[in-house]
Amino acid sequence: MTGSTAASFTADDYRARMERAARTAAAAGLAGLLVAPGPDLVWLTGYMPPAVTERLTLLVLAAGQDPVLVVPALEAPDAQKAAGAPALALRDWTDGKDPYAATAALLDASGRFGISDNAWALHLLALQRAMPGSSYTSLTEALPMLRAVKDAAELELMTAAGAAADATFEEIRNVPFAGRRESQVAADLDRLLRRHGHEQVDFTIVASGPNGANPHHEAGDRVIERGDMVVLDFGGLKDGYGSDTSRTVHVGEPTDEERRVHDIVREAQEAGFRAVRPGAACQDVDRAARAVIAGAGYGEYFIHRTGHGIGVTTHEPPYMIEGEERPLVPGMCFSVEPGIYLPGRFGVRIEDIVTVTEDGGRRLNTTSRELVIVE
């Protein structure tokens, strides 16, 4: 994979992914898939352009025909080096030529296609002009589970990413907190994640005291004080696969109320984890965790879904939320992360990445979920 240290999947691995994607698209009534640079292209081919520009790069997949990657001629040498290149045909185009006409020649001009969510409007509108009878739907809407079920090799990478995040937590709990700015602790998290093998850090939330009541607080200049509850939420990509974990620590001794709220969240997280099993609905995980928090009287302070999928991106389908009736399948990976957020006071969140097994679930994060005291 260009620009990444991802583990080596073979051309056969990528061929199988592309064939499965084309079959799944056909079963969904689509004429094919159009995949622009981004996580789907990396997952399907192992290729990411050295720079994403206005020049069209597009993978064309359709059942019954060979995959074709349309690329600018000046980037064709890089595309040929991708691990999945032997499993597809390259169709390059030079500046001054019309790449949309060349792409349209590969497609059913009246077909309906799934297209990457991150495809540029510039390219989609040009394809529509080239094929006025065509129509499009977002890839995530059409095939939300395309990348959801991980194979054995992917699970190994997910497990390693989780272990790296765990090692980061074990070190961060020993750094000084009191008297330092949130941004300084966040910088420590970034440094440690990279030391433990992450090539990309997506977020390092350090939310102290009242800032902890904002689930997506960005670490700022607030000086952490003794007596603060501090929510830590951090992750990114290691060898192309995601990590994401949250633990809540306390600077010095907590109050009885702080301990009680943390215990409730810990029990809710455990309940959500125990709800994971093949055939259960995604919403069952959310219901199990939410019932504990609501039963303790804090239901109105649990203000987000219980979990999200993770893989080659740190947030993707499936989502653990009421109304999502999609069944859990062995190999799915997602977060279980309930929280309680008390405005103006503090927040608590505990998060593990979990994978569905043949008879339940397995945590990919194994650090203590007890309230950790830091200095």
Coordinates of C-alpha atoms in Angstrom, one line a residue:
M1 CA 0.0 0.0 0.0
T2 CA 1.6 3.3 -1.1
G3 CA 2.5 5.5 1.8
S4 CA 1.8 2.9 4.5
T5 CA 3.4 0.2 6.5
A6 CA 0.4 -2.1 6.3
A7 CA 1.0 -5.8 6.5
S8 CA 1.4 -7.6 3.2
F9 CA -1.8 -8.9 1.8
T10 CA -1.4 -10.8 -1.5
A11 CA -2.9 -10.1 -4.9
D12 CA -5.2 -13.1 -4.3
D13 CA -6.5 -11.4 -1.1
Y14 CA -7.3 -8.3 -3.0
R15 CA -8.8 -10.2 -5.9
A16 CA -11.1 -12.0 -3.5
R17 CA -12.2 -8.7 -2.0
M18 CA -12.9 -7.2 -5.3
E19 CA -14.9 -10.2 -6.5
R20 CA -16.9 -10.3 -3.3
A21 CA -17.6 -6.5 -3.6
A22 CA -18.8 -6.9 -7.2
R23 CA -21.0 -9.9 -6.3
T24 CA -22.5 -8.0 -3.3
A25 CA -23.2 -5.0 -5.5
A26 CA -25.0 -7.1 -8.1
A27 CA -27.1 -8.8 -5.4
A28 CA -28.0 -5.2 -4.2
G29 CA -29.3 -4.4 -7.7
L30 CA -26.4 -2.3 -8.7
A31 CA -24.6 -2.3 -12.1
G32 CA -21.3 -1.9 -10.3
L33 CA -19.1 0.1 -7.9
L34 CA -17.0 3.1 -8.5
V35 CA -14.3 3.5 -5.9
A36 CA -12.4 6.7 -5.5
P37 CA -9.1 7.2 -3.5
G38 CA -9.8 6.6 0.2
P39 CA -10.1 3.7 2.6
D40 CA -12.3 1.6 0.3
L41 CA -9.7 1.8 -2.5
V42 CA -6.9 0.8 -0.1
W43 CA -8.9 -2.1 1.2
L44 CA -9.9 -3.4 -2.2
T45 CA -6.6 -2.9 -4.0
G46 CA -3.8 -1.9 -1.6
Y47 CA -3.4 1.4 -3.5
M48 CA -3.5 5.0 -2.4
P49 CA -2.3 7.7 -4.8
P50 CA 0.7 9.5 -3.6
A51 CA -1.4 12.7 -3.6
V52 CA -5.2 13.0 -4.0
T53 CA -5.7 15.6 -6.7
E54 CA -8.3 16.8 -9.2
R55 CA -7.2 14.1 -11.6
L56 CA -9.6 11.2 -11.8
T57 CA -8.6 7.9 -10.2
L58 CA -11.4 5.4 -10.0
L59 CA -11.7 1.6 -9.5
V60 CA -14.5 0.1 -11.6
L61 CA -16.1 -3.1 -10.3
A62 CA -18.9 -5.0 -11.9
A63 CA -19.9 -8.7 -11.6
G64 CA -18.8 -10.7 -14.6
Q65 CA -16.0 -8.3 -15.7
D66 CA -12.4 -7.8 -14.7
P67 CA -11.7 -4.9 -12.3
V68 CA -10.3 -1.8 -13.9
L69 CA -8.4 1.0 -12.2
V70 CA -8.6 4.2 -14.2
V71 CA -5.5 6.3 -13.3
P72 CA -3.6 9.4 -14.5
A73 CA -0.7 8.3 -16.7
L74 CA 1.8 10.1 -14.4
E75 CA 0.6 8.0 -11.5
A76 CA 0.4 4.7 -13.3
P77 CA 3.9 3.6 -12.2
D78 CA 2.8 3.9 -8.5
A79 CA -0.4 2.1 -9.1
Q80 CA 1.5 -0.8 -10.8
K81 CA 3.5 -1.3 -7.6
A82 CA 0.3 -1.8 -5.4
A83 CA -0.1 -5.3 -4.0
G84 CA -3.5 -5.7 -5.7
A85 CA -2.3 -4.5 -9.1
P86 CA -1.9 -8.0 -10.5
A87 CA -5.6 -8.6 -9.8
L88 CA -6.8 -5.8 -12.0
A89 CA -6.3 -4.0 -15.3
L90 CA -4.9 -0.5 -15.4
R91 CA -6.4 2.0 -17.8
D92 CA -4.3 5.2 -17.8
W93 CA -5.2 8.6 -19.3
T94 CA -3.0 11.6 -20.1
D95 CA -3.6 15.2 -19.5
G96 CA -5.7 16.7 -22.3
K97 CA -7.7 13.6 -22.7
D98 CA -11.3 13.0 -21.3
P99 CA -11.0 10.5 -18.5
Y100 CA -14.8 10.5 -18.1
A101 CA -15.4 9.2 -21.6
A102 CA -12.8 6.5 -21.0
T103 CA -14.5 5.5 -17.8
A104 CA -18.0 5.6 -19.3
A105 CA -16.9 3.1 -21.9
L106 CA -16.5 0.6 -19.1
L107 CA -19.9 1.1 -17.7
D108 CA -23.6 0.5 -18.4
A109 CA -24.7 3.9 -19.5
S110 CA -28.2 3.4 -17.9
G111 CA -27.0 1.6 -14.8
R112 CA -27.2 2.5 -11.1
F113 CA -23.8 2.5 -9.4
G114 CA -22.5 2.6 -5.8
I115 CA -19.9 5.3 -5.5
S116 CA -17.5 6.1 -2.7
D117 CA -18.7 8.5 -0.1
N118 CA -15.5 10.6 -0.5
A119 CA -15.7 10.8 -4.4
W120 CA -15.3 14.4 -5.5
A121 CA -18.5 16.1 -6.8
L122 CA -16.3 17.2 -9.7
H123 CA -15.9 13.6 -10.8
L124 CA -19.5 12.5 -10.1
L125 CA -21.0 15.4 -12.0
A126 CA -18.7 14.8 -15.0
L127 CA -19.7 11.1 -15.1
Q128 CA -23.4 12.1 -15.0
R129 CA -22.8 14.4 -18.0
A130 CA -21.0 11.5 -19.8
M131 CA -23.9 9.1 -19.0
P132 CA -27.1 11.1 -18.6
G133 CA -29.1 7.9 -18.0
S134 CA -27.0 6.7 -15.1
S135 CA -27.8 7.1 -11.4
Y136 CA -25.8 6.8 -8.2
T137 CA -26.0 5.9 -4.5
S138 CA -23.4 6.2 -1.8
L139 CA -21.3 3.1 -1.2
T140 CA -21.9 3.2 2.6
E141 CA -25.7 3.4 2.0
A142 CA -25.7 0.6 -0.6
L143 CA -23.1 -1.7 1.0
P144 CA -22.6 -0.6 4.6
M145 CA -21.2 -4.0 5.6
L146 CA -18.6 -4.2 2.8
R147 CA -15.6 -4.1 5.2
A148 CA -17.4 -5.0 8.4
V149 CA -16.4 -8.7 8.7
K150 CA -12.7 -9.1 9.2
D151 CA -10.7 -12.2 8.1
A152 CA -8.1 -13.9 10.3
A153 CA -5.2 -11.7 9.0
E154 CA -7.2 -8.5 9.6
L155 CA -8.1 -9.6 13.1
E156 CA -4.4 -10.2 13.8
L157 CA -3.8 -6.6 12.8
M158 CA -6.7 -5.3 14.8
T159 CA -5.5 -7.2 17.8
A160 CA -2.0 -5.7 17.4
A161 CA -3.4 -2.2 17.1
G162 CA -5.4 -2.7 20.3
A163 CA -2.3 -4.0 22.2
A164 CA -0.4 -0.9 21.1
A165 CA -3.1 1.4 22.4
D166 CA -3.1 -0.6 25.7
A167 CA 0.7 -0.2 26.0
T168 CA 0.2 3.5 25.5
F169 CA -2.3 3.7 28.3
E170 CA 0.0 1.7 30.6
E171 CA 2.6 4.4 30.1
I172 CA 0.4 7.5 30.1
R173 CA -1.0 6.6 33.5
N174 CA 2.4 7.1 34.9
V175 CA 3.1 10.6 33.5
P176 CA 2.4 13.7 35.6
F177 CA -1.1 15.1 35.1
A178 CA -1.6 17.8 37.8
G179 CA -0.2 21.2 36.8
R180 CA 0.1 20.3 33.1
R181 CA -2.1 21.4 30.2
E182 CA -4.5 19.0 28.5
S183 CA -2.6 19.6 25.3
Q184 CA 0.7 18.4 26.9
V185 CA -0.8 15.1 27.9
A186 CA -2.4 14.8 24.5
A187 CA 1.1 15.3 23.0
D188 CA 2.3 12.5 25.2
L189 CA -0.4 10.2 23.9
D190 CA 0.5 11.0 20.3
R191 CA 4.2 10.3 21.0
L192 CA 3.4 7.0 22.7
L193 CA 1.0 5.8 20.1
R194 CA 3.7 6.4 17.4
R195 CA 6.4 4.8 19.6
H196 CA 4.2 1.7 19.8
G197 CA 3.8 1.5 16.0
H198 CA 1.0 3.8 14.9
E199 CA 1.8 5.4 11.6
Q200 CA -1.3 7.7 12.0
V201 CA -2.9 9.2 15.1
D202 CA -6.5 10.2 14.6
F203 CA -7.4 11.6 18.0
T204 CA -6.0 12.2 21.5
I205 CA -8.8 13.4 23.7
V206 CA -7.8 14.6 27.1
A207 CA -10.9 16.1 28.8
S208 CA -10.3 17.2 32.4
G209 CA -12.8 18.3 35.0
P210 CA -15.8 20.0 33.4
N211 CA -14.4 19.4 29.9
G212 CA -15.0 15.7 30.5
A213 CA -18.8 16.4 30.0
N214 CA -18.1 17.1 26.3
P215 CA -17.6 13.6 24.7
H216 CA -15.6 15.1 21.7
H217 CA -13.6 17.8 23.7
E218 CA -10.4 18.7 22.0
A219 CA -7.4 18.9 24.3
G220 CA -6.8 22.6 25.1
D221 CA -4.9 24.9 27.4
R222 CA -6.8 24.1 30.6
V223 CA -4.4 23.2 33.4
I224 CA -5.3 19.8 34.9
E225 CA -5.8 20.1 38.7
R226 CA -5.8 17.7 41.6
G227 CA -9.4 16.5 42.1
D228 CA -10.1 16.4 38.4
M229 CA -11.6 13.4 36.6
V230 CA -9.9 13.1 33.2
V231 CA -11.3 11.3 30.2
L232 CA -8.7 9.8 27.8
D233 CA -9.8 8.7 24.4
F234 CA -7.1 8.0 21.8
G235 CA -6.4 5.9 18.7
G236 CA -5.3 5.8 15.1
L237 CA -3.9 3.3 12.6
K238 CA -1.2 0.8 13.1
D239 CA -0.2 -1.2 10.0
G240 CA -3.3 0.2 8.3
Y241 CA -5.8 -1.0 11.0
G242 CA -7.5 1.0 13.7
S243 CA -7.2 1.3 17.5
D244 CA -9.6 3.3 19.7
T245 CA -9.8 3.1 23.5
S246 CA -11.0 5.2 26.3
R247 CA -10.2 5.2 30.0
T248 CA -11.1 7.6 32.7
V249 CA -8.5 8.5 35.4
H250 CA -8.6 10.7 38.4
V251 CA -6.0 13.1 39.7
G252 CA -5.7 12.2 43.4
E253 CA -8.4 10.6 45.4
P254 CA -12.0 10.8 43.9
T255 CA -15.1 11.6 45.8
D256 CA -17.7 8.9 46.6
E257 CA -20.0 10.3 43.8
E258 CA -17.1 10.2 41.2
R259 CA -16.4 6.6 42.2
R260 CA -20.1 5.7 42.0
V261 CA -20.5 7.2 38.5
H262 CA -17.4 5.5 37.3
D263 CA -18.6 2.2 38.7
I264 CA -22.0 2.6 36.8
V265 CA -20.2 3.2 33.5
R266 CA -17.9 0.2 34.1
E267 CA -21.0 -2.0 34.8
A268 CA -22.7 -0.6 31.7
Q269 CA -19.6 -1.3 29.6
E270 CA -19.5 -4.9 30.9
A271 CA -23.2 -5.3 30.1
G272 CA -22.7 -4.1 26.6
F273 CA -19.8 -6.5 26.1
R274 CA -21.8 -9.4 27.5
A275 CA -24.5 -8.7 24.9
V276 CA -22.1 -9.4 22.1
R277 CA -22.8 -12.7 20.4
P278 CA -23.5 -13.9 16.8
G279 CA -27.1 -13.2 15.7
A280 CA -27.8 -10.5 18.3
A281 CA -28.8 -7.2 16.8
C282 CA -26.4 -4.2 17.0
Q283 CA -29.1 -2.4 19.0
D284 CA -29.0 -5.1 21.7
V285 CA -25.5 -3.9 22.6
D286 CA -26.7 -0.4 23.0
R287 CA -29.8 -1.5 24.9
A288 CA -27.8 -3.5 27.4
A289 CA -25.3 -0.7 28.2
R290 CA -28.0 2.0 28.3
A291 CA -30.3 0.0 30.6
V292 CA -27.6 0.0 33.3
I293 CA -27.1 3.7 33.1
A294 CA -30.8 4.5 32.9
G295 CA -31.5 2.2 35.8
A296 CA -29.0 4.1 38.0
G297 CA -30.8 7.4 37.2
Y298 CA -28.3 8.8 34.7
G299 CA -30.0 7.9 31.4
E300 CA -30.3 11.6 30.2
Y301 CA -26.6 12.0 30.6
F302 CA -25.6 9.1 28.2
I303 CA -25.8 11.2 25.1
H304 CA -24.2 9.2 22.3
R305 CA -24.4 5.7 20.7
T306 CA -22.8 2.8 22.5
G307 CA -20.4 2.0 19.7
H308 CA -19.1 2.2 16.1
G309 CA -17.3 -0.1 13.7
I310 CA -13.6 0.1 13.2
G311 CA -11.2 -1.3 10.6
V312 CA -9.1 0.5 8.0
T313 CA -10.8 3.6 9.4
T314 CA -11.4 4.4 13.1
H315 CA -15.1 5.0 12.6
E316 CA -17.3 3.0 10.2
P317 CA -20.4 0.8 10.1
P318 CA -21.8 -1.1 12.0
Y319 CA -23.1 1.2 14.7
M320 CA -24.4 0.1 18.1
I321 CA -27.5 2.2 18.4
E322 CA -31.2 1.8 18.9
G323 CA -32.9 1.1 15.6
E324 CA -30.0 -0.8 14.1
E325 CA -31.3 -4.3 13.7
R326 CA -28.5 -5.7 11.7
P327 CA -27.2 -8.9 13.2
L328 CA -23.8 -9.3 14.6
V329 CA -21.5 -11.7 12.6
P330 CA -18.2 -13.3 13.7
G331 CA -15.3 -11.1 12.6
M332 CA -17.1 -7.8 13.1
C333 CA -15.1 -5.3 15.1
F334 CA -16.6 -2.3 17.0
S335 CA -16.3 -0.2 20.1
V336 CA -18.4 -0.6 23.3
E337 CA -18.1 2.8 24.9
P338 CA -20.9 4.0 27.2
G339 CA -20.5 7.2 29.2
I340 CA -22.0 9.6 31.6
Y341 CA -21.6 13.3 31.1
L342 CA -22.5 15.8 33.9
P343 CA -22.5 19.3 32.4
G344 CA -20.2 21.7 34.2
R345 CA -18.8 19.0 36.4
F346 CA -17.2 15.9 34.9
G347 CA -17.6 13.0 32.6
V348 CA -16.7 9.3 32.5
R349 CA -16.3 7.0 29.4
I350 CA -14.8 3.5 29.2
E351 CA -14.2 2.0 25.8
D352 CA -12.9 -1.3 24.4
I353 CA -12.8 -2.5 20.8
V354 CA -14.6 -5.9 20.7
T355 CA -14.7 -8.5 18.0
V356 CA -17.5 -11.0 17.6
T357 CA -16.5 -14.6 18.0
E358 CA -18.3 -17.9 17.2
D359 CA -19.9 -17.9 20.7
G360 CA -19.7 -14.4 22.0
G361 CA -17.2 -11.6 21.9
R362 CA -13.5 -10.9 22.6
R363 CA -12.0 -7.6 23.8
L364 CA -9.1 -6.2 21.9
N365 CA -8.3 -3.9 24.8
T366 CA -7.5 -5.5 28.1
T367 CA -6.2 -2.7 30.4
S368 CA -7.9 -2.3 33.7
R369 CA -11.4 -0.8 33.6
E370 CA -11.1 0.2 37.3
L371 CA -10.7 3.9 38.1
V372 CA -7.0 4.6 37.9
I373 CA -5.5 7.2 40.2
V374 CA -2.8 9.5 38.6
E375 CA -0.7 12.2 40.0

